PDB file of C-alpha atoms in Angstrom:
ATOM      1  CA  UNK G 292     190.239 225.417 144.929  1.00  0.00           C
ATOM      2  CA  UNK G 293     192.392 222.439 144.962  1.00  0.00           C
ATOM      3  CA  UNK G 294     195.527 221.937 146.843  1.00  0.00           C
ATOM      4  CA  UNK G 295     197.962 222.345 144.491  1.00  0.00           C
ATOM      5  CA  UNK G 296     196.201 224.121 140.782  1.00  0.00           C
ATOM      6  CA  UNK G 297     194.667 227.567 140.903  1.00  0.00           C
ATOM      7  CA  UNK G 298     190.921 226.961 140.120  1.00  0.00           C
ATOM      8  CA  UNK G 299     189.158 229.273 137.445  1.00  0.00           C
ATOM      9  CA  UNK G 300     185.293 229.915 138.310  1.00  0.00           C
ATOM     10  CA  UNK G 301     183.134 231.072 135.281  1.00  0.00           C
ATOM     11  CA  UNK G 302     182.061 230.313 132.403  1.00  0.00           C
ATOM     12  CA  UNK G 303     184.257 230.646 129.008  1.00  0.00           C
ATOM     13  CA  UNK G 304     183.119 232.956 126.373  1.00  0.00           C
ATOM     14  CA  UNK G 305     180.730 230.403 123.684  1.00  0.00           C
ATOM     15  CA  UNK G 306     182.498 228.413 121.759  1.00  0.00           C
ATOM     16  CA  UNK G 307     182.394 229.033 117.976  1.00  0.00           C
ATOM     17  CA  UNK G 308     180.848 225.802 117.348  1.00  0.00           C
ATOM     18  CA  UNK G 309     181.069 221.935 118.060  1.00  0.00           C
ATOM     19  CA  UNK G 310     184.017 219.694 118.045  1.00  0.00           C
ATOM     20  CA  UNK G 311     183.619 218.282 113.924  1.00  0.00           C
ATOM     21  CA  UNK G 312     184.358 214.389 112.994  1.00  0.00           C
ATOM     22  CA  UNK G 313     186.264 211.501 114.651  1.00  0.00           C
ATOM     23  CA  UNK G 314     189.801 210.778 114.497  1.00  0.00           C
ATOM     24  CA  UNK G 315     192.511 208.410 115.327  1.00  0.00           C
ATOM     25  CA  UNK G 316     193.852 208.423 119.280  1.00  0.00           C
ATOM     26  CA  UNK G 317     197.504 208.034 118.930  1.00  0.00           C
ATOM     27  CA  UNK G 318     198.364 206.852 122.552  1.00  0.00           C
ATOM     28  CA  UNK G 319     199.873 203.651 123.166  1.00  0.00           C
ATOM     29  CA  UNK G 320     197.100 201.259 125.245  1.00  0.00           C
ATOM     30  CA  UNK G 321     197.415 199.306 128.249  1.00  0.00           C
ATOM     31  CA  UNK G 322     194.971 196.566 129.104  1.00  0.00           C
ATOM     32  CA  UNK G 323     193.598 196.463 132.083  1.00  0.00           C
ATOM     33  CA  UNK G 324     192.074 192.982 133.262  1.00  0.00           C
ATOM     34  CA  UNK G 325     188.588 193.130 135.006  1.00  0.00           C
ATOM     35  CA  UNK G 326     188.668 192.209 138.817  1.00  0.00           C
ATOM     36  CA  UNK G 327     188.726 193.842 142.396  1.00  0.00           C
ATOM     37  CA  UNK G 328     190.659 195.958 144.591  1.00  0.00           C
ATOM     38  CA  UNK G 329     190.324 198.116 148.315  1.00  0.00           C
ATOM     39  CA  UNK G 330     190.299 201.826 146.797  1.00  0.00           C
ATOM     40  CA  UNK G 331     191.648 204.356 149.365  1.00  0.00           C
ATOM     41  CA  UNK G 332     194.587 205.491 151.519  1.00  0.00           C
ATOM     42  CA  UNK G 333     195.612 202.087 153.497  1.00  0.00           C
ATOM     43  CA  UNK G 334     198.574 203.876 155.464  1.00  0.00           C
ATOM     44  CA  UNK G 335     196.990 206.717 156.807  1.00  0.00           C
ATOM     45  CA  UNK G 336     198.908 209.161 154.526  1.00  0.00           C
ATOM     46  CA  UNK G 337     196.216 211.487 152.826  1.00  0.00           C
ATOM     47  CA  UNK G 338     195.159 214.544 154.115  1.00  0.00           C
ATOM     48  CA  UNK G 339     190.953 214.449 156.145  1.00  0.00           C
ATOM     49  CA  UNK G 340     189.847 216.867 153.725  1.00  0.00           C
ATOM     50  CA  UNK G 341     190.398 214.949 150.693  1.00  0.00           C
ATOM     51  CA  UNK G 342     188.075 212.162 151.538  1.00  0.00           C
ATOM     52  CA  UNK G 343     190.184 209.100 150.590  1.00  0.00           C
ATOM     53  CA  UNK G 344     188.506 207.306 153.470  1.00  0.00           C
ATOM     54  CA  UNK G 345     186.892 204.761 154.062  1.00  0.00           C
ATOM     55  CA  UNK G 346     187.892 202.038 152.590  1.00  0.00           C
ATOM     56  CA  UNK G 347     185.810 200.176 150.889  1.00  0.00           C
ATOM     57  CA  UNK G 348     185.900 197.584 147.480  1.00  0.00           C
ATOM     58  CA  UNK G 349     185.465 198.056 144.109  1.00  0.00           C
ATOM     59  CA  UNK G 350     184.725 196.185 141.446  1.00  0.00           C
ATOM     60  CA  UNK G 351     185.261 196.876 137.637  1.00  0.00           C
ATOM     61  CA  UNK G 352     185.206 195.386 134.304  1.00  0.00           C
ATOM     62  CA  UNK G 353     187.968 194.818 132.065  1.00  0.00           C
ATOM     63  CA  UNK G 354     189.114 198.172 130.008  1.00  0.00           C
ATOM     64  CA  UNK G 355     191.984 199.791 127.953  1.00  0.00           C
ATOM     65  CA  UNK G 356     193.569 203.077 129.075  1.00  0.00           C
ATOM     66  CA  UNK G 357     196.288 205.090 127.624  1.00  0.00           C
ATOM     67  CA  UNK G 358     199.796 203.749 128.695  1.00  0.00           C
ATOM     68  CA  UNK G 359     200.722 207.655 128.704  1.00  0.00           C
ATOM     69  CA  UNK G 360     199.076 210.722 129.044  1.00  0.00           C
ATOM     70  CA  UNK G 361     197.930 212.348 125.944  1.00  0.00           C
ATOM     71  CA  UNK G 362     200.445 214.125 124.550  1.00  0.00           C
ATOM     72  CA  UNK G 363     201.082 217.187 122.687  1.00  0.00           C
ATOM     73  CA  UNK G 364     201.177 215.542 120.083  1.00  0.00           C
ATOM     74  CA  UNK G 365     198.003 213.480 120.004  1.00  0.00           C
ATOM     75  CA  UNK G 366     196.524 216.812 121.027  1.00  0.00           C
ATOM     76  CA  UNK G 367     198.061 218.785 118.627  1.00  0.00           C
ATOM     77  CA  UNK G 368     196.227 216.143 116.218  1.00  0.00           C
ATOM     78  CA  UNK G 369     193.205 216.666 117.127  1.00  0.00           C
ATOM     79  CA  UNK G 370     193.320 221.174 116.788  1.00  0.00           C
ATOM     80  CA  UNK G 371     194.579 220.245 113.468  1.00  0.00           C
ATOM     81  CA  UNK G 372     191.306 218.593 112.597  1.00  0.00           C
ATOM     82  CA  UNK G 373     188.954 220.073 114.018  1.00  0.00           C
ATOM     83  CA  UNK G 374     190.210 223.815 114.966  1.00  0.00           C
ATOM     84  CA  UNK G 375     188.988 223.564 118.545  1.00  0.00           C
ATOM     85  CA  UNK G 376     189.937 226.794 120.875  1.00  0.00           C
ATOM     86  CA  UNK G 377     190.635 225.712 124.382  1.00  0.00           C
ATOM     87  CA  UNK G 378     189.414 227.447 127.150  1.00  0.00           C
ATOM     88  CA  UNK G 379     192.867 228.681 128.020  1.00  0.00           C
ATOM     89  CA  UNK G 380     192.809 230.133 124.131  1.00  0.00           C
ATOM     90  CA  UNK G 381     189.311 231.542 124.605  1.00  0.00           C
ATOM     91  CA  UNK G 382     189.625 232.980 128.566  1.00  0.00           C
ATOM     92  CA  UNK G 383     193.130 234.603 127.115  1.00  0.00           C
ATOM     93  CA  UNK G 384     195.473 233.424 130.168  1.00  0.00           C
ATOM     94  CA  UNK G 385     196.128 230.658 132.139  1.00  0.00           C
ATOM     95  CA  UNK G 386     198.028 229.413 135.624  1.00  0.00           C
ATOM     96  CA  UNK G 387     201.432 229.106 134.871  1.00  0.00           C
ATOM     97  CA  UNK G 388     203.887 228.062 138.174  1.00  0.00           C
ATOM     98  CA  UNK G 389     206.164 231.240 138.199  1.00  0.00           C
ATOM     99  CA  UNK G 390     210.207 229.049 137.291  1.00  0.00           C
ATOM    100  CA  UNK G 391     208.204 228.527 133.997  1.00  0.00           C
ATOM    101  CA  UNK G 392     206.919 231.553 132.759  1.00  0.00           C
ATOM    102  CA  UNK G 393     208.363 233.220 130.062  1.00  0.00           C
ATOM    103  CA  UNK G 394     207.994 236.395 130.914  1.00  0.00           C
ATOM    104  CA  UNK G 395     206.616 236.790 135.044  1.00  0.00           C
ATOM    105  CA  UNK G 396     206.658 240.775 134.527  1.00  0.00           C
ATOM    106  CA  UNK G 397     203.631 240.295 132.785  1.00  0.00           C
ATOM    107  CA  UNK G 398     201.359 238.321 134.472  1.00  0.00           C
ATOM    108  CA  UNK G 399     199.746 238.432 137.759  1.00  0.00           C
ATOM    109  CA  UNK G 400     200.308 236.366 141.046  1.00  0.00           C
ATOM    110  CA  UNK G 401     197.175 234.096 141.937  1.00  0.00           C
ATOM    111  CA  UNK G 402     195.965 235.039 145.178  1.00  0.00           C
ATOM    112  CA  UNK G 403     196.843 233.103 147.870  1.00  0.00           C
ATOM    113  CA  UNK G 404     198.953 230.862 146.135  1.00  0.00           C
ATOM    114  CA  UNK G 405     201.794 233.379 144.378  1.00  0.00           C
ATOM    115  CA  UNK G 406     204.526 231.483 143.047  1.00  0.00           C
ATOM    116  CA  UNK G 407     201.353 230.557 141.009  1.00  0.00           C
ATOM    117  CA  UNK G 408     200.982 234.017 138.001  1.00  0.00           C
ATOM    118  CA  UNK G 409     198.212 233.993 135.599  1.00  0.00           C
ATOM    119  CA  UNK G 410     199.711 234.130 132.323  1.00  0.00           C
ATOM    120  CA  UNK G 411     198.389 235.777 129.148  1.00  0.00           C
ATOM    121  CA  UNK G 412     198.778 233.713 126.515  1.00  0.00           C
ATOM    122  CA  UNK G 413     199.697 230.436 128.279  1.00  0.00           C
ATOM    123  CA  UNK G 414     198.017 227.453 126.630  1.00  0.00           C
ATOM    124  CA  UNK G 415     198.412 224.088 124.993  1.00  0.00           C
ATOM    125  CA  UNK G 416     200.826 225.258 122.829  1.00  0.00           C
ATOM    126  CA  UNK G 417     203.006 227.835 124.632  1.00  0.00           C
ATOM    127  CA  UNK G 418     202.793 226.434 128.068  1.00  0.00           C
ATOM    128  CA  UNK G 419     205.179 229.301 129.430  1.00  0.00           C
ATOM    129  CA  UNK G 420     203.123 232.043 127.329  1.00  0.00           C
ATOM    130  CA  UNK G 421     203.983 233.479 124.445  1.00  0.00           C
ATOM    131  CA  UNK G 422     207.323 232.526 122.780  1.00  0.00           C
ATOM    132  CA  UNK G 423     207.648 229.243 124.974  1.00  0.00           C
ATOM    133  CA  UNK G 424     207.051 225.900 122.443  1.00  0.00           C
ATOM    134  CA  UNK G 425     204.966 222.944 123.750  1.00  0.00           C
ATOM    135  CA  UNK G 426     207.138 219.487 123.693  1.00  0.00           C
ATOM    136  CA  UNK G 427     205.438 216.851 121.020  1.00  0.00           C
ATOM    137  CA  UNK G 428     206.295 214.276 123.369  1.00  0.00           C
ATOM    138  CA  UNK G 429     205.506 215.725 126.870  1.00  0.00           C
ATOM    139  CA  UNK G 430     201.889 215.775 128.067  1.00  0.00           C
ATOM    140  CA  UNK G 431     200.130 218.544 127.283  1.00  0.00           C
ATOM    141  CA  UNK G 432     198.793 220.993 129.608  1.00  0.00           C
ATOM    142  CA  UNK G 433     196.800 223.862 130.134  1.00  0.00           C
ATOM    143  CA  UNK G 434     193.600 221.801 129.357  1.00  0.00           C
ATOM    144  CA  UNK G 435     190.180 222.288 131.340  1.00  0.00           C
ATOM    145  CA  UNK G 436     188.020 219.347 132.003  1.00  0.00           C
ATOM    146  CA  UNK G 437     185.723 220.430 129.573  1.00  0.00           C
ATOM    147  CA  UNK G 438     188.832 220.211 127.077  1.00  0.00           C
ATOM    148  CA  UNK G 439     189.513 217.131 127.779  1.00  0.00           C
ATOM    149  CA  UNK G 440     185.759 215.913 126.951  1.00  0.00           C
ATOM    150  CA  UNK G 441     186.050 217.782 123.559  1.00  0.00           C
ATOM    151  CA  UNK G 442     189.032 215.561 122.694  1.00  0.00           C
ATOM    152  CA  UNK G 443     187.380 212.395 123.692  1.00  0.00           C
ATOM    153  CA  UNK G 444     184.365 213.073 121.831  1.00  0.00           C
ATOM    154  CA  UNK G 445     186.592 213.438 118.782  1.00  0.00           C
ATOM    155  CA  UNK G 446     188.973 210.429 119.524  1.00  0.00           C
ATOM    156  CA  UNK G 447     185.903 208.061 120.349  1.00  0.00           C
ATOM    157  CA  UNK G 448     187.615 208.137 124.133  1.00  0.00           C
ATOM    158  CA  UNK G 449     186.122 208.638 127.616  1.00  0.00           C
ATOM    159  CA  UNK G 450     188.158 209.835 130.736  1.00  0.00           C
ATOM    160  CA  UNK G 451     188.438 207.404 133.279  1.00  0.00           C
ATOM    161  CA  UNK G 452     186.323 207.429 136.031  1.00  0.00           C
ATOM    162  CA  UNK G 453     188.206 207.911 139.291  1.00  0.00           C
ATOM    163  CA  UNK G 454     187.640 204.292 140.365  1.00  0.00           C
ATOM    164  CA  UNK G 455     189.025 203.153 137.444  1.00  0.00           C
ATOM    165  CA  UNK G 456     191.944 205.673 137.285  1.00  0.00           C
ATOM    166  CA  UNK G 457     193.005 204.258 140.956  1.00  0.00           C
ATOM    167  CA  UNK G 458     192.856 200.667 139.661  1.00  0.00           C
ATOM    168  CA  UNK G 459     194.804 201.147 136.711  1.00  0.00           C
ATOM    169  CA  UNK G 460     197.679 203.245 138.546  1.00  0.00           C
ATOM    170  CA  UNK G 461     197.854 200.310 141.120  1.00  0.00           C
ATOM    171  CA  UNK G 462     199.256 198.057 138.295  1.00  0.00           C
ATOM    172  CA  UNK G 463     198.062 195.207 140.588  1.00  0.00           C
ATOM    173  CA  UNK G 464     199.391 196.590 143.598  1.00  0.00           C
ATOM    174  CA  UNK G 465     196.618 196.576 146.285  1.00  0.00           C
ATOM    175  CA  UNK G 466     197.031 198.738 148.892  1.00  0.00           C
ATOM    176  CA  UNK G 467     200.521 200.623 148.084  1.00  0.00           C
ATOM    177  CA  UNK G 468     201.572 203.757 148.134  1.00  0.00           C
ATOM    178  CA  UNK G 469     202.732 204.221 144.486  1.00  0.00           C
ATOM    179  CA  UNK G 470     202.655 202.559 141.488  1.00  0.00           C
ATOM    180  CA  UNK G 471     205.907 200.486 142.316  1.00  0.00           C
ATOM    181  CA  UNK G 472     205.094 199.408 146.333  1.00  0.00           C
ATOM    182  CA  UNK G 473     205.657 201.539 149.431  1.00  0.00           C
ATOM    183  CA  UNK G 474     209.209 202.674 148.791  1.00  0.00           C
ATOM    184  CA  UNK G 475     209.321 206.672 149.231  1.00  0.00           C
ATOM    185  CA  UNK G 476     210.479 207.702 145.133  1.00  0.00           C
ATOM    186  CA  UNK G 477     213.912 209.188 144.141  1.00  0.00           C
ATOM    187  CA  UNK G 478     214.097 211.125 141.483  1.00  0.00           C
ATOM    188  CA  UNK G 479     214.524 208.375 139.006  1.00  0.00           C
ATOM    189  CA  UNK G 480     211.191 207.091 139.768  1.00  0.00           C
ATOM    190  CA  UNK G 481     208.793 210.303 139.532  1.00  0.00           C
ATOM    191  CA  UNK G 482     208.902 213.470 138.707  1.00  0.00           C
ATOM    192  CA  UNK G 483     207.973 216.059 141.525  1.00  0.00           C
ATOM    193  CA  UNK G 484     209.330 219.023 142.794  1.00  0.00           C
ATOM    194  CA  UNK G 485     213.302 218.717 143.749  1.00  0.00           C
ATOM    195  CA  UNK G 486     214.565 221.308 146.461  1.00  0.00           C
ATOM    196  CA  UNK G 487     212.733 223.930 148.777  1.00  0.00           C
ATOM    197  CA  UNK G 488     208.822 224.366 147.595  1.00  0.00           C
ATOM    198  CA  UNK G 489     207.929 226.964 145.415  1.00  0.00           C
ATOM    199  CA  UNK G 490     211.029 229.377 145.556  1.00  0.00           C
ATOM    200  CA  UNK G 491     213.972 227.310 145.503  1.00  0.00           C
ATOM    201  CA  UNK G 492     213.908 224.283 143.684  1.00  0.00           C
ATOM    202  CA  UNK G 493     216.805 222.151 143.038  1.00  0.00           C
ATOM    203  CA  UNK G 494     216.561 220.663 139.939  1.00  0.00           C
ATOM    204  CA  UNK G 495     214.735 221.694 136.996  1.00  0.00           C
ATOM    205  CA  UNK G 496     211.314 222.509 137.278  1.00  0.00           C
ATOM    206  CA  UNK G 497     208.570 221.769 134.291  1.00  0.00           C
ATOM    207  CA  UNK G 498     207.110 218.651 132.464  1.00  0.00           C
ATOM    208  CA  UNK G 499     209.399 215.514 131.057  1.00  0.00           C
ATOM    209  CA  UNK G 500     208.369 212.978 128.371  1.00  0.00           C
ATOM    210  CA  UNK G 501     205.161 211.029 128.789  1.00  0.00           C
ATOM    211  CA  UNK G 502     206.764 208.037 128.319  1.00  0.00           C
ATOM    212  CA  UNK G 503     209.899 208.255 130.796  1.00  0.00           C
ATOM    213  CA  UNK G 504     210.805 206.337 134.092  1.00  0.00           C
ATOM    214  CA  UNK G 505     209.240 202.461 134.235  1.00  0.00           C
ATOM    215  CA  UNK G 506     206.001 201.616 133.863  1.00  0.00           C
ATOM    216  CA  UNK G 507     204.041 199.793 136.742  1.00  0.00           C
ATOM    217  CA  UNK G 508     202.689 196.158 136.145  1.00  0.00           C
ATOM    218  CA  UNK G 509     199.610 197.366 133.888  1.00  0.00           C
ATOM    219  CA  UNK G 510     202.028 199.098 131.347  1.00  0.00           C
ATOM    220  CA  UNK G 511     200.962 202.497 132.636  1.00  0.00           C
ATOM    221  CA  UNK G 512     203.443 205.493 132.763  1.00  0.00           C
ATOM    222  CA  UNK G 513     203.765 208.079 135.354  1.00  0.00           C
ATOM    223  CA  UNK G 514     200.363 207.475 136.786  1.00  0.00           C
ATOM    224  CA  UNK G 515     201.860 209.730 139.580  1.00  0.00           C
ATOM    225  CA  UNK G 516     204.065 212.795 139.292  1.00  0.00           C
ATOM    226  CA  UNK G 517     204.717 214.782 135.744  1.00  0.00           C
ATOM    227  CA  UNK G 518     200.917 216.279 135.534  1.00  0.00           C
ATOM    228  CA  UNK G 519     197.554 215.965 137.700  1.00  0.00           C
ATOM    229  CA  UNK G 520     195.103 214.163 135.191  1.00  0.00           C
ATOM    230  CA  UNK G 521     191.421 214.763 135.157  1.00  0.00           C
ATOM    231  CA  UNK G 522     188.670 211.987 135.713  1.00  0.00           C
ATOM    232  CA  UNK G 523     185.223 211.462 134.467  1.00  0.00           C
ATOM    233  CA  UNK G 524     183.563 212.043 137.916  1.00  0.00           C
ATOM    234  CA  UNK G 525     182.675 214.749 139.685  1.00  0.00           C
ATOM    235  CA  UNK G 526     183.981 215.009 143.443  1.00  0.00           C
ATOM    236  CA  UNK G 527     182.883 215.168 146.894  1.00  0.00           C
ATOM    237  CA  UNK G 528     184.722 214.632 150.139  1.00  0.00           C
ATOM    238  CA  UNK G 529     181.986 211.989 151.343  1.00  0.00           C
ATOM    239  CA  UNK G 530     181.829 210.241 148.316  1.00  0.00           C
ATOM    240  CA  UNK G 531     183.573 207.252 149.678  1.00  0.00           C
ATOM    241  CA  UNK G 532     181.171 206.405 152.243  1.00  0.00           C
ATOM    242  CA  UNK G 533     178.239 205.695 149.880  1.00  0.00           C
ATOM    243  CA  UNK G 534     180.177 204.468 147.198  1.00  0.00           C
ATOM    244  CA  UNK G 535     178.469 201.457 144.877  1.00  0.00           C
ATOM    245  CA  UNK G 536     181.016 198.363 144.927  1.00  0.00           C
ATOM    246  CA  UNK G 537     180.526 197.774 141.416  1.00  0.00           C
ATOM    247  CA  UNK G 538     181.443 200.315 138.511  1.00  0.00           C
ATOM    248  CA  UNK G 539     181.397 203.462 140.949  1.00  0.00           C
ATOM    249  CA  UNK G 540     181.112 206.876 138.685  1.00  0.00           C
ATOM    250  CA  UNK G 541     180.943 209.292 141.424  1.00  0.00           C
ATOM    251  CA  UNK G 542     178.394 211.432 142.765  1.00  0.00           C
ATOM    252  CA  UNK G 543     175.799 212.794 140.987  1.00  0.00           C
ATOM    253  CA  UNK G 544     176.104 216.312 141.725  1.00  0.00           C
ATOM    254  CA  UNK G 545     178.348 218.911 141.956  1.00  0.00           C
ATOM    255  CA  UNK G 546     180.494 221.133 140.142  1.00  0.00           C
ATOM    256  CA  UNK G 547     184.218 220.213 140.764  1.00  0.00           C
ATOM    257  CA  UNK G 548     185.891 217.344 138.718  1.00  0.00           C
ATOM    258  CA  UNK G 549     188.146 214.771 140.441  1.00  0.00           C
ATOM    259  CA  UNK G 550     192.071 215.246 139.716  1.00  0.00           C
ATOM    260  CA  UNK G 551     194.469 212.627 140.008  1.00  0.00           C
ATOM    261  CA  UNK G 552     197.957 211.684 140.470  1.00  0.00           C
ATOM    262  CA  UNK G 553     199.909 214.344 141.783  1.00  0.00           C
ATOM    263  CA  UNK G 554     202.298 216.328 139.299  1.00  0.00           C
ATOM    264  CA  UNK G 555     206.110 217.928 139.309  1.00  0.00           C
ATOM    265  CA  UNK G 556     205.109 220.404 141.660  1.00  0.00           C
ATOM    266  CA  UNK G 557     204.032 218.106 144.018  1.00  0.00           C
ATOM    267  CA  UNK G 558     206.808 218.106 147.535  1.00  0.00           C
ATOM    268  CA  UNK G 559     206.229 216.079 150.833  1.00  0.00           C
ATOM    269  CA  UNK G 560     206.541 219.837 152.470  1.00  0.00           C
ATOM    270  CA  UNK G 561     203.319 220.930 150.368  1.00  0.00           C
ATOM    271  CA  UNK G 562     201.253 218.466 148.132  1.00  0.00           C
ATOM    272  CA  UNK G 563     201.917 214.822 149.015  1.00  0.00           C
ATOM    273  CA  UNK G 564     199.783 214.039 146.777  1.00  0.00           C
ATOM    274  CA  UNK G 565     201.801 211.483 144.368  1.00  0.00           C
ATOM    275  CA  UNK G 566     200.553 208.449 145.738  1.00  0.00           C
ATOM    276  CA  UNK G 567     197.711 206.184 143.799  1.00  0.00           C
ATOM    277  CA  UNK G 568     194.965 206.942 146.846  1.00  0.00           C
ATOM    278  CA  UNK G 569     195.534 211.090 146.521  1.00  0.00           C
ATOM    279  CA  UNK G 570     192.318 212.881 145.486  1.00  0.00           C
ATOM    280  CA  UNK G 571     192.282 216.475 144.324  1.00  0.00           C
ATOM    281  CA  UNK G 572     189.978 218.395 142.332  1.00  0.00           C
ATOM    282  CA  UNK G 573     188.818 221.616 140.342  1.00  0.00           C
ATOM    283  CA  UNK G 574     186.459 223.352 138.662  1.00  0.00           C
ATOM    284  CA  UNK G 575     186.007 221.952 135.169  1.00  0.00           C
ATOM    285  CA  UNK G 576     187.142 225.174 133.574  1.00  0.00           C
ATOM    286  CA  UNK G 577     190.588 225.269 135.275  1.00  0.00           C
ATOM    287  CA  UNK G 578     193.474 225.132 133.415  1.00  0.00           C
ATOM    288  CA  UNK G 579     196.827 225.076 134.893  1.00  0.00           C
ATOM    289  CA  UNK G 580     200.623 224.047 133.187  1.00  0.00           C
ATOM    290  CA  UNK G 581     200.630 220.793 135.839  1.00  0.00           C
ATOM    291  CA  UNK G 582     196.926 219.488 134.170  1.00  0.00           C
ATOM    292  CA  UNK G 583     196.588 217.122 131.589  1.00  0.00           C
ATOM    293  CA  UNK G 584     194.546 213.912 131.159  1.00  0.00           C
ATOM    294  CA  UNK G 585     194.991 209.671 129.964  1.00  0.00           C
ATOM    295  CA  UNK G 586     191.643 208.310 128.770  1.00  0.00           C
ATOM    296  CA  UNK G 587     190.055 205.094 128.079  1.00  0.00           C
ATOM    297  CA  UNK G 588     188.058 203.255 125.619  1.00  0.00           C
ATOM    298  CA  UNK G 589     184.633 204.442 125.548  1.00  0.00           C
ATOM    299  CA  UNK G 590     182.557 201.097 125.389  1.00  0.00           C
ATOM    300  CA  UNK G 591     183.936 200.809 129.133  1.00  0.00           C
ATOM    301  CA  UNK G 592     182.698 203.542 130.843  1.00  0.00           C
ATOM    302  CA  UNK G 593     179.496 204.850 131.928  1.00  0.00           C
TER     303      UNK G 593
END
């Protein structure tokens, strides 16, 4: 599993039927001018495992990406329309960190990872379970890769690949830490975990608007911190070594999906993982209230 989301292996009971018509994708756009930049940790920050070395340059075409993360909203549009069931809806629960569950007497810990409890009826909509009400203007969560496809296939959308995810949340920026430069964040910058990680936090602990704090110099908002945010590609450790210089998409095989981004629950102490190099990654059936996803236009992406 990743470092910081419970994973969910499995399969989710069949789906009642495909994802029916196209609609509107009401996310504000950035554009993002074509050119080239070193993907990878430059400072020596990330964590072996992860595989954000080596270095090595990129090259990518010119594309439009969502200046937010899709919202509740958005994806509250696109139920509406089409009366999709996400996997959180169809597997019944869903990882819920325990300050935000509505009621933790009823759910179970995760193993290994217990200030994480699997929530019945957690999803999209009640991110806490039942009785909790989703935001229309915070991201929305609880959404499996496979979820986030679903949407894009309705919306006319793709999900970034991880090369261009990294470029975009750069905002120009080569080589820095976050999305501003190298300065470490205070809490008017990002939102991540405030306080002692996972029992003792010192500020409140959840989601905020997808469009708060400044954008970087591509328009983009909160490309780290607030929610992890899936990518087209599928991940590997290695991946870097072999990767093509122009239009990368990943490897070809494997079952995890690449993560990006960081989220609130991310804390130097734990998951310093809110910096524009960080890799993390799940299965594509994991759902989790720190998961959500930006895309980009579709004629863009392989």
């Amino acid at each position: 599993m990743s470092c910081c989301t419970p994973a969910r292996d499995g399969d989710a009971p069949r789906r009642p039927g495909e994802v029916r018509g196209r609609g509107s994708h009401a996310v504000p756009q950035a554009t993002v001018p074509g050119g080239g930049f070193v993907m990878g940790d430059a400072h020596g920050d990330g964590y072996r495992a992860d595989g954000e070395l080596p270095l090595h340059p990129v090259r990518l075409r010119g594309f439009d990406i969502d200046a937010t993360t899709v919202t509740v909203a958005a994806f509250g549009a696109f139920v509406a329309a089409t009366g999709y069931v996400t996997d959180a809806q169809r597997f019944g629960d869903s990882a819920v960190f325990h300050a935000n569950a509505a009621d933790p007497s009823a759910a179970q810990p995760v193993p290994d990872a217990p200030w994480w409890l699997s929530v019945p009826g957690a999803s999209w909509d009640a991110p806490g379970g039942p009785g909790t009400v989703a935001a229309p203007e915070h991201p929305v969560v609880h959404v499996s890769h496979a979820d986030a496809l679903a949407y894009c296939g309705w919306a006319g959308r793709s999900l970034p690949t991880e090369a261009q995810w990294e470029y975009a949340a750069r905002g120009g920026l080569d080589g820095a830490r976050y999305p501003w430069g190298d300065a470490h964040p205070g809490s008017d910058r990002v939102k991540i975990f405030e306080g002692d990680f996972p029992w003792s936090p010192s500020a409140a602990v959840g989601t905020v608007p997808a469009e708060s704090y400044q954008p970087n110099g591509f328009g983009l908002y909160q490309c780290v911190g607030n929610v992890w945010e899936w990518c087209a590609d599928r991940y590997s450790a290695r991946y870097y070594a072999r990767s093509a210089e122009a239009e990368p998409a990943g490897p070809d095989r494997g079952a995890a999906r690449v993560l990006r981004g960081g989220s609130h629950l991310c804390h130097d102490s734990y998951c310093y993982r809110y910096r524009v190099a960080a890799r993390s990654h799940s299965s594509p059936r994991s759902s989790a209230s720190n998961i959500g996803f930006r895309t980009v236009t579709a004629s863009n992406t392989r």
